[in-house]
Coordinates of N, CA and C in Angstrom, one line a residue:
M30 N -16.7 9.6 -34.1 CA -17.1 10.7 -33.2 C -17.6 10.1 -31.9
R31 N -18.4 9.1 -32.0 CA -19.0 8.5 -30.8 C -17.9 7.9 -29.8
R32 N -16.9 7.3 -30.4 CA -15.8 6.7 -29.6 C -15.0 7.9 -28.9
R33 N -14.8 9.0 -29.6 CA -14.1 10.1 -29.0 C -14.9 10.7 -27.8
I34 N -16.2 10.8 -28.0 CA -17.1 11.3 -26.9 C -17.1 10.4 -25.7
V35 N -17.1 9.1 -26.0 CA -17.1 8.1 -24.9 C -15.7 8.2 -24.1
R36 N -14.6 8.3 -24.9 CA -13.3 8.4 -24.2 C -13.2 9.7 -23.4
I37 N -13.8 10.8 -23.8 CA -13.7 12.1 -23.1 C -14.6 12.0 -21.8
A38 N -15.8 11.4 -22.0 CA -16.7 11.3 -20.8 C -16.5 10.2 -19.8
T39 N -15.7 9.2 -20.2 CA -15.4 8.1 -19.3 C -14.3 8.4 -18.4
P40 N -14.6 8.2 -17.1 CA -13.5 8.5 -16.1 C -12.3 7.6 -16.3
T41 N -11.1 8.1 -16.1 CA -9.9 7.3 -16.2 C -9.3 7.2 -14.7
Y42 N -8.6 6.1 -14.5 CA -8.0 5.8 -13.2 C -6.5 5.6 -13.4
T43 N -5.8 6.1 -12.4 CA -4.4 5.8 -12.4 C -4.1 4.5 -11.6
L44 N -3.2 3.7 -12.1 CA -2.9 2.4 -11.5 C -1.6 2.4 -10.7
G45 N -1.7 1.9 -9.5 CA -0.5 1.8 -8.7 C -0.4 0.4 -8.0
S46 N 0.7 0.2 -7.4 CA 0.9 -1.1 -6.6 C 1.4 -0.7 -5.2
V47 N 0.9 -1.5 -4.2 CA 1.2 -1.3 -2.8 C 1.7 -2.6 -2.3
V48 N 2.6 -2.6 -1.3 CA 3.1 -3.9 -0.7 C 2.9 -3.7 0.8
L49 N 2.1 -4.7 1.4 CA 2.0 -4.8 2.8 C 3.1 -5.8 3.3
V50 N 4.2 -5.2 3.9 CA 5.3 -6.1 4.3 C 5.1 -6.3 5.8
M51 N 4.8 -7.6 6.2 CA 4.6 -7.9 7.6 C 5.4 -9.1 8.0
D52 N 5.5 -9.3 9.3 CA 6.2 -10.5 9.8 C 5.3 -11.7 9.7
A53 N 5.8 -12.9 9.9 CA 5.1 -14.1 9.7 C 3.8 -14.2 10.6
D54 N 3.8 -13.6 11.7 CA 2.7 -13.6 12.6 C 1.7 -12.5 12.3
R55 N 2.0 -11.6 11.4 CA 1.3 -10.4 11.0 C 1.0 -9.5 12.2
T56 N 2.0 -9.4 13.0 CA 1.9 -8.5 14.2 C 2.7 -7.2 14.0
K57 N 3.6 -7.1 13.0 CA 4.4 -5.9 12.6 C 4.2 -5.6 11.2
L58 N 4.2 -4.3 10.9 CA 4.0 -3.8 9.5 C 5.1 -2.8 9.2
L59 N 5.7 -2.9 8.1 CA 6.7 -2.0 7.6 C 6.0 -0.7 7.0
M60 N 6.4 0.4 7.6 CA 5.8 1.7 7.1 C 6.9 2.7 6.7
L61 N 6.6 3.6 5.9 CA 7.6 4.6 5.4 C 7.1 6.0 5.7
R62 N 8.1 6.9 5.9 CA 7.8 8.4 5.9 C 8.4 9.0 4.7
Q63 N 7.6 9.6 3.9 CA 8.1 10.2 2.6 C 7.7 11.7 2.5
P64 N 8.5 12.4 1.8 CA 8.2 13.8 1.6 C 6.9 13.9 0.9
P65 N 6.1 15.0 1.0 CA 6.4 16.2 1.8 C 6.0 16.2 3.2
G66 N 5.2 15.2 3.6 CA 4.6 15.2 4.9 C 5.4 14.5 6.0
R67 N 4.8 14.4 7.2 CA 5.4 13.7 8.3 C 4.7 12.4 8.6
R68 N 3.6 12.2 8.0 CA 2.8 11.0 8.3 C 3.4 9.8 7.6
W69 N 3.0 8.6 8.1 CA 3.6 7.3 7.5 C 2.7 6.8 6.4
S70 N 3.3 6.0 5.5 CA 2.6 5.4 4.4 C 3.2 4.0 4.2
L71 N 2.9 3.4 3.0 CA 3.4 2.1 2.7 C 4.3 2.1 1.5
P72 N 5.1 1.1 1.2 CA 5.8 1.0 0.0 C 4.9 0.9 -1.2
A73 N 4.9 1.9 -2.1 CA 3.9 1.9 -3.2 C 4.4 2.9 -4.3
G74 N 3.7 2.8 -5.4 CA 4.0 3.7 -6.5 C 3.2 3.4 -7.7
L75 N 3.3 4.3 -8.7 CA 2.5 4.2 -9.9 C 3.2 3.2 -10.8
L76 N 2.4 2.5 -11.6 CA 2.9 1.6 -12.6 C 3.4 2.3 -13.8
N77 N 4.5 1.8 -14.4 CA 5.0 2.3 -15.7 C 4.1 1.7 -16.8
R78 N 4.2 2.3 -17.9 CA 3.4 1.8 -19.1 C 3.7 0.4 -19.4
N79 N 2.7 -0.4 -19.6 CA 2.8 -1.9 -19.8 C 3.4 -2.7 -18.7
E80 N 3.5 -2.1 -17.5 CA 4.1 -2.9 -16.4 C 3.0 -3.6 -15.7
Q81 N 3.2 -4.9 -15.4 CA 2.3 -5.7 -14.6 C 2.3 -5.2 -13.2
P82 N 1.1 -5.3 -12.5 CA 1.1 -4.8 -11.1 C 2.1 -5.5 -10.1
V83 N 2.3 -6.8 -10.3 CA 3.3 -7.4 -9.4 C 4.7 -7.0 -9.7
E84 N 5.0 -6.7 -10.9 CA 6.3 -6.2 -11.3 C 6.5 -4.8 -10.7
G85 N 5.4 -3.9 -10.8 CA 5.5 -2.6 -10.2 C 5.7 -2.6 -8.7
A86 N 5.0 -3.6 -8.0 CA 5.1 -3.7 -6.6 C 6.6 -4.1 -6.2
R87 N 7.1 -5.0 -7.0 CA 8.5 -5.5 -6.7 C 9.5 -4.3 -6.9
R88 N 9.3 -3.6 -8.0 CA 10.2 -2.4 -8.3 C 10.1 -1.4 -7.3
E89 N 8.9 -0.9 -6.9 CA 8.7 0.1 -5.9 C 9.3 -0.3 -4.5
L90 N 9.0 -1.6 -4.1 CA 9.6 -2.1 -2.9 C 11.1 -2.0 -2.8
A91 N 11.7 -2.4 -3.9 CA 13.2 -2.3 -4.0 C 13.7 -0.9 -4.0
E92 N 13.0 0.0 -4.7 CA 13.4 1.4 -4.8 C 13.3 2.1 -3.5
E93 N 12.2 1.9 -2.8 CA 11.9 2.6 -1.5 C 12.5 2.0 -0.3
T94 N 12.8 0.7 -0.3 CA 13.2 0.1 1.0 C 14.5 -0.7 0.8
G95 N 14.9 -1.0 -0.4 CA 16.1 -1.9 -0.7 C 15.8 -3.3 -0.5
I96 N 14.5 -3.7 -0.2 CA 14.1 -5.1 -0.1 C 13.9 -5.7 -1.5
E97 N 14.6 -6.7 -1.8 CA 14.5 -7.5 -3.0 C 13.5 -8.7 -2.8
A98 N 12.5 -8.8 -3.6 CA 11.6 -9.9 -3.5 C 11.4 -10.6 -4.8
D99 N 11.3 -11.9 -4.8 CA 10.9 -12.6 -6.0 C 9.5 -12.4 -6.3
L100 N 9.1 -12.4 -7.6 CA 7.7 -12.2 -7.9 C 6.8 -13.3 -7.2
S101 N 7.3 -14.5 -7.1 CA 6.5 -15.5 -6.4 C 6.3 -15.3 -5.0
E102 N 7.1 -14.4 -4.3 CA 6.9 -14.1 -2.9 C 5.8 -13.0 -2.7
L103 N 5.5 -12.3 -3.7 CA 4.5 -11.2 -3.6 C 3.1 -11.8 -3.9
A104 N 2.4 -12.1 -2.8 CA 1.0 -12.7 -2.9 C 0.0 -11.6 -3.0
P105 N -1.0 -11.8 -3.9 CA -2.1 -10.8 -3.9 C -2.8 -10.8 -2.5
A106 N -3.1 -9.6 -2.1 CA -3.9 -9.4 -0.8 C -5.3 -9.7 -1.1
D107 N -6.1 -9.8 -0.1 CA -7.6 -10.0 -0.2 C -8.3 -8.9 0.5
P108 N -8.8 -7.9 -0.2 CA -9.0 -7.8 -1.7 C -7.6 -7.4 -2.3
C109 N -7.5 -7.8 -3.6 CA -6.2 -7.6 -4.3 C -6.2 -6.2 -5.0
A110 N -7.3 -5.5 -5.0 CA -7.3 -4.1 -5.5 C -8.2 -3.3 -4.7
V111 N -7.8 -2.0 -4.5 CA -8.7 -1.1 -3.8 C -8.9 0.1 -4.7
V112 N -10.1 0.4 -5.0 CA -10.5 1.5 -5.9 C -10.7 2.8 -5.0
H113 N -10.0 3.8 -5.3 CA -10.2 5.1 -4.6 C -11.0 6.0 -5.6
T114 N -12.3 6.0 -5.5 CA -13.1 6.8 -6.4 C -13.0 8.3 -6.3
S115 N -12.7 8.8 -5.1 CA -12.6 10.2 -5.0 C -11.3 10.8 -5.7
G116 N -10.2 10.0 -5.6 CA -9.0 10.4 -6.3 C -8.8 9.7 -7.6
R117 N -9.7 8.8 -7.9 CA -9.7 8.1 -9.2 C -8.3 7.4 -9.5
W118 N -8.0 6.5 -8.5 CA -6.8 5.6 -8.7 C -7.2 4.3 -8.1
V119 N -6.4 3.3 -8.6 CA -6.6 1.9 -8.2 C -5.3 1.4 -7.7
D120 N -5.3 0.9 -6.4 CA -4.1 0.3 -5.9 C -4.2 -1.2 -6.0
N121 N -3.2 -1.9 -6.6 CA -3.1 -3.3 -6.6 C -2.3 -3.7 -5.4
V122 N -2.8 -4.5 -4.5 CA -2.2 -4.7 -3.2 C -1.6 -6.1 -3.1
F123 N -0.4 -6.2 -2.6 CA 0.3 -7.4 -2.5 C 0.8 -7.6 -1.0
R124 N 1.0 -8.8 -0.6 CA 1.5 -9.1 0.7 C 2.9 -9.7 0.6
L125 N 3.8 -9.4 1.5 CA 5.1 -10.0 1.5 C 5.5 -10.2 3.0
T126 N 6.0 -11.4 3.3 CA 6.4 -11.8 4.6 C 7.9 -11.6 4.8
R127 N 8.3 -10.9 5.8 CA 9.7 -10.7 6.1 C 9.9 -10.7 7.6
D128 N 11.1 -11.1 8.0 CA 11.5 -11.1 9.4 C 12.1 -9.7 9.8
P129 N 11.4 -8.9 10.7 CA 11.9 -7.6 11.0 C 13.4 -7.6 11.6
E130 N 13.7 -8.8 12.2 CA 15.0 -8.8 12.9 C 16.2 -9.0 11.8
T131 N 15.9 -9.6 10.7 CA 16.9 -10.0 9.7 C 16.8 -9.2 8.4
T132 N 15.8 -8.4 8.2 CA 15.5 -7.7 7.0 C 16.3 -6.4 7.0
E133 N 17.2 -6.2 6.1 CA 17.9 -4.9 6.0 C 17.1 -4.0 5.2
I134 N 16.9 -2.8 5.7 CA 16.1 -1.7 5.0 C 17.0 -0.6 4.7
I135 N 17.0 -0.2 3.4 CA 17.9 0.9 3.0 C 17.0 2.0 2.4
V136 N 17.0 3.2 2.9 CA 16.3 4.4 2.4 C 17.3 5.4 1.9
D137 N 16.9 6.1 0.9 CA 17.8 7.1 0.3 C 17.8 8.5 0.9
G138 N 16.8 8.8 1.7 CA 16.8 10.1 2.3 C 16.1 11.2 1.4
H139 N 15.9 10.9 0.2 CA 15.2 11.8 -0.7 C 13.8 11.4 -1.0
E140 N 13.6 10.2 -1.6 CA 12.3 9.7 -1.9 C 11.6 9.1 -0.6
V141 N 12.4 8.6 0.3 CA 11.9 8.1 1.6 C 12.8 8.6 2.7
W142 N 12.2 9.2 3.7 CA 13.0 9.7 4.8 C 13.3 8.6 5.8
D143 N 12.4 7.8 6.1 CA 12.5 6.8 7.2 C 11.7 5.6 6.9
A144 N 12.1 4.4 7.4 CA 11.3 3.2 7.3 C 11.4 2.5 8.6
A145 N 10.3 2.0 9.1 CA 10.4 1.3 10.4 C 9.2 0.3 10.5
W146 N 9.5 -0.7 11.4 CA 8.5 -1.7 11.7 C 7.6 -1.2 12.8
H147 N 6.3 -1.3 12.7 CA 5.4 -0.8 13.7 C 4.5 -2.0 14.1
P148 N 4.1 -2.0 15.4 CA 3.1 -3.0 15.8 C 1.8 -2.8 15.1
A149 N 1.2 -3.9 14.5 CA 0.0 -3.8 13.7 C -1.2 -3.3 14.5
D150 N -1.2 -3.4 15.8 CA -2.3 -3.0 16.6 C -2.0 -1.6 17.2
A151 N -0.9 -0.9 16.8 CA -0.6 0.4 17.3 C 0.2 1.2 16.3
L152 N -0.4 1.4 15.1 CA 0.3 2.0 14.0 C 0.4 3.5 14.2
P153 N 1.5 4.1 13.7 CA 1.7 5.6 13.9 C 0.7 6.4 13.0
E154 N 0.8 7.7 13.2 CA -0.1 8.6 12.4 C 0.3 8.4 11.0
M155 N -0.7 8.2 10.2 CA -0.5 7.9 8.7 C -1.3 8.8 7.9
T156 N -1.0 8.8 6.6 CA -1.8 9.6 5.6 C -3.2 9.0 5.5
R157 N -4.1 9.9 5.1 CA -5.5 9.5 5.0 C -5.7 8.3 4.0
A158 N -5.0 8.4 2.9 CA -5.1 7.4 1.9 C -4.6 6.0 2.4
T159 N -3.5 6.1 3.2 CA -3.0 4.8 3.8 C -4.0 4.3 4.8
A160 N -4.5 5.1 5.6 CA -5.5 4.7 6.6 C -6.7 4.0 5.9
K161 N -7.2 4.6 4.8 CA -8.3 4.1 4.1 C -8.0 2.7 3.5
L162 N -6.8 2.6 2.9 CA -6.3 1.4 2.3 C -6.2 0.3 3.4
L163 N -5.6 0.6 4.5 CA -5.4 -0.4 5.5 C -6.7 -0.9 6.1
S164 N -7.7 0.0 6.1 CA -9.0 -0.5 6.7 C -9.6 -1.7 6.0
H165 N -9.2 -1.8 4.7 CA -9.7 -3.0 3.9 C -9.1 -4.3 4.4
Y166 N -8.0 -4.2 5.2 CA -7.3 -5.4 5.7 C -7.3 -5.4 7.2
D167 N -8.3 -4.7 7.8 CA -8.6 -4.7 9.2 C -7.4 -4.2 10.0
L168 N -6.7 -3.2 9.5 CA -5.6 -2.6 10.1 C -5.8 -1.0 10.2
G169 N -5.1 -0.4 11.1 CA -5.1 1.1 11.1 C -6.3 1.7 11.9
P170 N -6.4 3.0 11.9 CA -7.4 3.7 12.7 C -8.8 3.6 12.1
L171 N -9.0 3.3 10.9 CA -10.3 3.2 10.3 C -10.8 1.8 10.1
R172 N -10.1 0.8 10.7 CA -10.6 -0.6 10.6 C -12.0 -0.7 11.2
A173 N -12.6 -1.7 10.7 CA -14.0 -2.0 11.2 C -13.9 -2.4 12.7
A174 N -15.0 -2.2 13.4 CA -15.1 -2.7 14.8 C -15.0 -4.2 14.8
D175 N -14.6 -4.7 15.9 CA -14.4 -6.1 16.1 C -15.8 -6.8 16.0
P176 N -16.0 -7.7 15.0 CA -17.3 -8.3 14.8 C -17.7 -9.3 16.0
S177 N -16.7 -9.7 16.7 CA -16.9 -10.7 17.8 C -17.3 -9.9 19.1
A178 N -17.2 -8.6 19.1 CA -17.5 -7.8 20.3 C -19.0 -7.8 20.4
E179 N -19.5 -7.8 21.7 CA -20.9 -7.8 21.9 C -21.5 -6.4 21.7
P180 N -22.7 -6.3 21.1 CA -23.3 -5.0 20.9 C -23.6 -4.3 22.2
P181 N -23.6 -3.0 22.3 CA -23.9 -2.3 23.5 C -25.3 -2.7 24.0
A182 N -25.5 -2.7 25.3 CA -26.8 -3.0 25.9 C -27.7 -1.8 25.6
S183 N -29.0 -2.2 25.3 CA -29.9 -1.1 25.0 C -30.5 -0.6 26.3
A184 N -30.8 0.7 26.3 CA -31.3 1.3 27.5 C -32.8 1.1 27.7

């Protein structure tokens, strides 16, 4: 009985994987537009039962962009997981380096409407969840202020 009560009262989290696909200089980021909205997001998806996060990242990347990556190419980002407490899900985040000039991107038009490389310092309008996730990697509109910037002069 105690175990059942604990299971009912304990919050559960949905697990997913996200891939930050960037060029070698980390100046361009691959982003997707997916239904139902018009805002941009990242290659990502939920894990299947008993699927390892890196395998899920690889699968979702191939399904959504046509980009095939070896498991060894998908490096854990730092931080490697982002917990979204309000939505109760955890994103396992991986980095992948690709050349925007030579990487062929294939979208199906149903699950993904469009995929494009964007300058990392001028990203397009994105979903709130994407903006929050990217802020952990000092990207996007919610990124922390530049720590090397001087504080404003006091009056």
